[in-house]
Amino acid sequence: MNKKFIVYFGLIILLAISCVTANLPSKLIPKQNKLVNENGMIIGSISFETKDVKICNRYNFYFENLKGYAWENKKNNFIQIIPSQTIHMDFKPDFFDEDRAVYYFKIEKPAGRYRFYAMKTMREFYDRVEYQTKDIDIPITIEKGKVKYFGKFPI
């Protein structure tokens, strides 16, 4: 094979790998309060232990409106965290607090009572994908026109 081709191919691969970045839910947090209509907002944090822990490819935290509106698709109500997946799995959070990776999140929804009801993780292996779901029950209240701090998500 041509040496130039190998060099260019290697550079393209390195460029593609460097473009893969972590998914930060905090990028969705507005810098100004622009709540409209009946909406309110919850802001909080989720932290993961980083020492001697197997990192999953994806973490989803599902929540629902306790009134159970038929028009609301519960599968669209989630916070998703995707760690960096370049050469090896690594947390790329908003910041580290000693041995914990901390991610900020926000939920902007109409005023009402909600709850987190499940945490789902996904791990990819070379020959299979494993999903694990853990039921949780954490109530939250969203107030019209207000931004409230939820606190640290208890994992």
CSV table of C-alpha atoms in Angstrom, one decimal:
chain,number,residue,atom,x,y,z
A,1,MET,CA,0.0,0.0,0.0
A,2,ASN,CA,1.0,3.6,-0.6
A,3,LYS,CA,2.6,5.2,2.5
A,4,LYS,CA,0.7,8.5,1.8
A,5,PHE,CA,-2.6,6.7,1.9
A,6,ILE,CA,-1.8,5.1,5.2
A,7,VAL,CA,-0.8,8.4,6.7
A,8,TYR,CA,-3.9,10.2,5.4
A,9,PHE,CA,-6.2,7.3,6.6
A,10,GLY,CA,-4.6,7.4,10.0
A,11,LEU,CA,-5.1,11.2,10.3
A,12,ILE,CA,-8.8,10.9,9.2
A,13,ILE,CA,-9.3,8.2,11.9
A,14,LEU,CA,-7.7,10.4,14.6
A,15,LEU,CA,-9.9,13.4,13.5
A,16,ALA,CA,-13.0,11.3,13.7
A,17,ILE,CA,-12.2,10.0,17.1
A,18,SER,CA,-11.4,13.5,18.5
A,19,CYS,CA,-14.8,14.7,17.3
A,20,VAL,CA,-16.7,12.3,19.7
A,21,THR,CA,-17.6,14.3,22.8
A,22,ALA,CA,-19.5,13.8,26.0
A,23,ASN,CA,-23.2,14.7,26.1
A,24,LEU,CA,-23.7,17.4,28.8
A,25,PRO,CA,-27.3,18.0,29.9
A,26,SER,CA,-26.1,21.3,31.4
A,27,LYS,CA,-25.8,22.7,27.8
A,28,LEU,CA,-29.6,22.9,27.9
A,29,ILE,CA,-29.7,25.2,30.9
A,30,PRO,CA,-30.5,28.7,29.8
A,31,LYS,CA,-28.4,31.6,31.0
A,32,GLN,CA,-31.5,33.8,31.5
A,33,ASN,CA,-34.9,33.0,32.8
A,34,LYS,CA,-37.3,33.0,29.8
A,35,LEU,CA,-40.1,30.9,31.2
A,36,VAL,CA,-43.3,31.2,29.2
A,37,ASN,CA,-47.0,30.3,29.8
A,38,GLU,CA,-47.5,27.8,32.6
A,39,ASN,CA,-43.9,26.6,32.7
A,40,GLY,CA,-41.5,26.3,35.6
A,41,MET,CA,-38.0,24.9,35.9
A,42,ILE,CA,-36.1,22.5,38.1
A,43,ILE,CA,-32.3,22.6,38.1
A,44,GLY,CA,-30.2,19.9,39.8
A,45,SER,CA,-27.1,17.7,39.7
A,46,ILE,CA,-26.4,14.1,39.2
A,47,SER,CA,-23.1,12.7,40.4
A,48,PHE,CA,-21.3,9.4,39.7
A,49,GLU,CA,-18.6,7.7,41.7
A,50,THR,CA,-15.5,7.5,39.5
A,51,LYS,CA,-13.1,5.4,41.5
A,52,ASP,CA,-13.1,1.7,40.6
A,53,VAL,CA,-16.4,1.9,38.8
A,54,LYS,CA,-17.4,0.4,35.4
A,55,ILE,CA,-18.8,3.2,33.3
A,56,CYS,CA,-21.9,2.6,31.3
A,57,ASN,CA,-22.3,3.9,27.7
A,58,ARG,CA,-25.5,5.7,28.5
A,59,TYR,CA,-27.5,6.8,31.6
A,60,ASN,CA,-31.2,7.8,31.3
A,61,PHE,CA,-33.3,9.2,34.2
A,62,TYR,CA,-37.0,9.1,33.4
A,63,PHE,CA,-39.7,11.3,34.9
A,64,GLU,CA,-43.4,11.7,34.5
A,65,ASN,CA,-46.3,14.0,35.3
A,66,LEU,CA,-48.3,12.6,38.2
A,67,LYS,CA,-51.5,13.6,36.5
A,68,GLY,CA,-50.7,11.2,33.7
A,69,TYR,CA,-51.7,13.3,30.7
A,70,ALA,CA,-52.5,11.0,27.7
A,71,TRP,CA,-50.8,13.4,25.3
A,72,GLU,CA,-47.5,13.3,27.1
A,73,ASN,CA,-45.2,10.6,26.0
A,74,LYS,CA,-43.3,9.4,29.0
A,75,LYS,CA,-40.4,8.1,26.9
A,76,ASN,CA,-39.6,11.7,25.9
A,77,ASN,CA,-39.3,12.8,29.5
A,78,PHE,CA,-35.8,11.9,30.5
A,79,ILE,CA,-32.3,13.3,31.3
A,80,GLN,CA,-29.6,11.6,29.3
A,81,ILE,CA,-25.9,11.4,30.1
A,82,ILE,CA,-23.5,9.9,27.6
A,83,PRO,CA,-19.9,9.6,28.8
A,84,SER,CA,-17.0,10.2,26.5
A,85,GLN,CA,-16.5,7.1,24.3
A,86,THR,CA,-13.3,7.6,22.3
A,87,ILE,CA,-10.5,5.1,23.0
A,88,HIS,CA,-11.9,4.3,26.4
A,89,MET,CA,-14.9,5.2,28.5
A,90,ASP,CA,-14.4,8.3,30.6
A,91,PHE,CA,-16.7,10.8,32.4
A,92,LYS,CA,-16.6,14.3,31.0
A,93,PRO,CA,-18.8,16.1,33.5
A,94,ASP,CA,-19.4,19.8,34.3
A,95,PHE,CA,-16.9,19.3,37.1
A,96,PHE,CA,-15.3,16.8,39.5
A,97,ASP,CA,-15.9,16.8,43.2
A,98,GLU,CA,-13.1,14.6,44.6
A,99,ASP,CA,-14.0,11.1,43.3
A,100,ARG,CA,-17.3,12.1,41.8
A,101,ALA,CA,-18.2,13.3,38.3
A,102,VAL,CA,-21.0,15.9,38.6
A,103,TYR,CA,-23.4,16.8,35.8
A,104,TYR,CA,-26.0,19.6,36.0
A,105,PHE,CA,-29.4,19.2,34.5
A,106,LYS,CA,-32.7,21.1,34.0
A,107,ILE,CA,-36.3,20.2,33.5
A,108,GLU,CA,-38.6,22.9,32.1
A,109,LYS,CA,-42.3,21.8,32.1
A,110,PRO,CA,-45.8,23.1,32.9
A,111,ALA,CA,-46.4,23.6,36.6
A,112,GLY,CA,-47.4,20.5,38.4
A,113,ARG,CA,-46.3,17.5,40.4
A,114,TYR,CA,-43.8,15.1,38.7
A,115,ARG,CA,-41.6,12.2,39.8
A,116,PHE,CA,-38.5,10.4,38.6
A,117,TYR,CA,-39.6,6.8,38.2
A,118,ALA,CA,-36.7,4.9,36.6
A,119,MET,CA,-33.0,5.0,35.9
A,120,LYS,CA,-31.9,3.0,32.8
A,121,THR,CA,-28.3,2.2,31.9
A,122,MET,CA,-26.8,0.7,28.7
A,123,ARG,CA,-23.5,-1.0,28.4
A,124,GLU,CA,-22.1,-2.1,25.0
A,125,PHE,CA,-19.8,-5.1,24.6
A,126,TYR,CA,-18.3,-6.4,21.5
A,127,ASP,CA,-20.9,-9.1,21.1
A,128,ARG,CA,-24.0,-7.8,23.0
A,129,VAL,CA,-25.7,-4.8,24.6
A,130,GLU,CA,-26.9,-4.9,28.2
A,131,TYR,CA,-29.7,-2.8,29.6
A,132,GLN,CA,-30.4,-2.4,33.3
A,133,THR,CA,-33.4,-0.6,34.7
A,134,LYS,CA,-33.8,0.4,38.3
A,135,ASP,CA,-37.2,1.6,39.6
A,136,ILE,CA,-37.0,4.8,41.7
A,137,ASP,CA,-39.6,7.1,43.2
A,138,ILE,CA,-38.4,10.7,43.7
A,139,PRO,CA,-41.1,13.4,43.7
A,140,ILE,CA,-40.6,16.9,42.3
A,141,THR,CA,-42.8,19.9,42.1
A,142,ILE,CA,-42.6,22.5,39.3
A,143,GLU,CA,-44.1,25.9,40.0
A,144,LYS,CA,-45.3,28.3,37.4
A,145,GLY,CA,-42.7,31.0,36.5
A,146,LYS,CA,-40.1,29.8,39.1
A,147,VAL,CA,-36.7,28.2,38.9
A,148,LYS,CA,-36.2,25.8,41.7
A,149,TYR,CA,-33.0,23.9,42.8
A,150,PHE,CA,-33.7,20.2,43.0
A,151,GLY,CA,-30.4,19.4,44.7
A,152,LYS,CA,-28.2,16.4,44.1
A,153,PHE,CA,-29.9,13.4,42.5
A,154,PRO,CA,-29.5,10.5,44.9
A,155,ILE,CA,-27.9,7.6,43.0
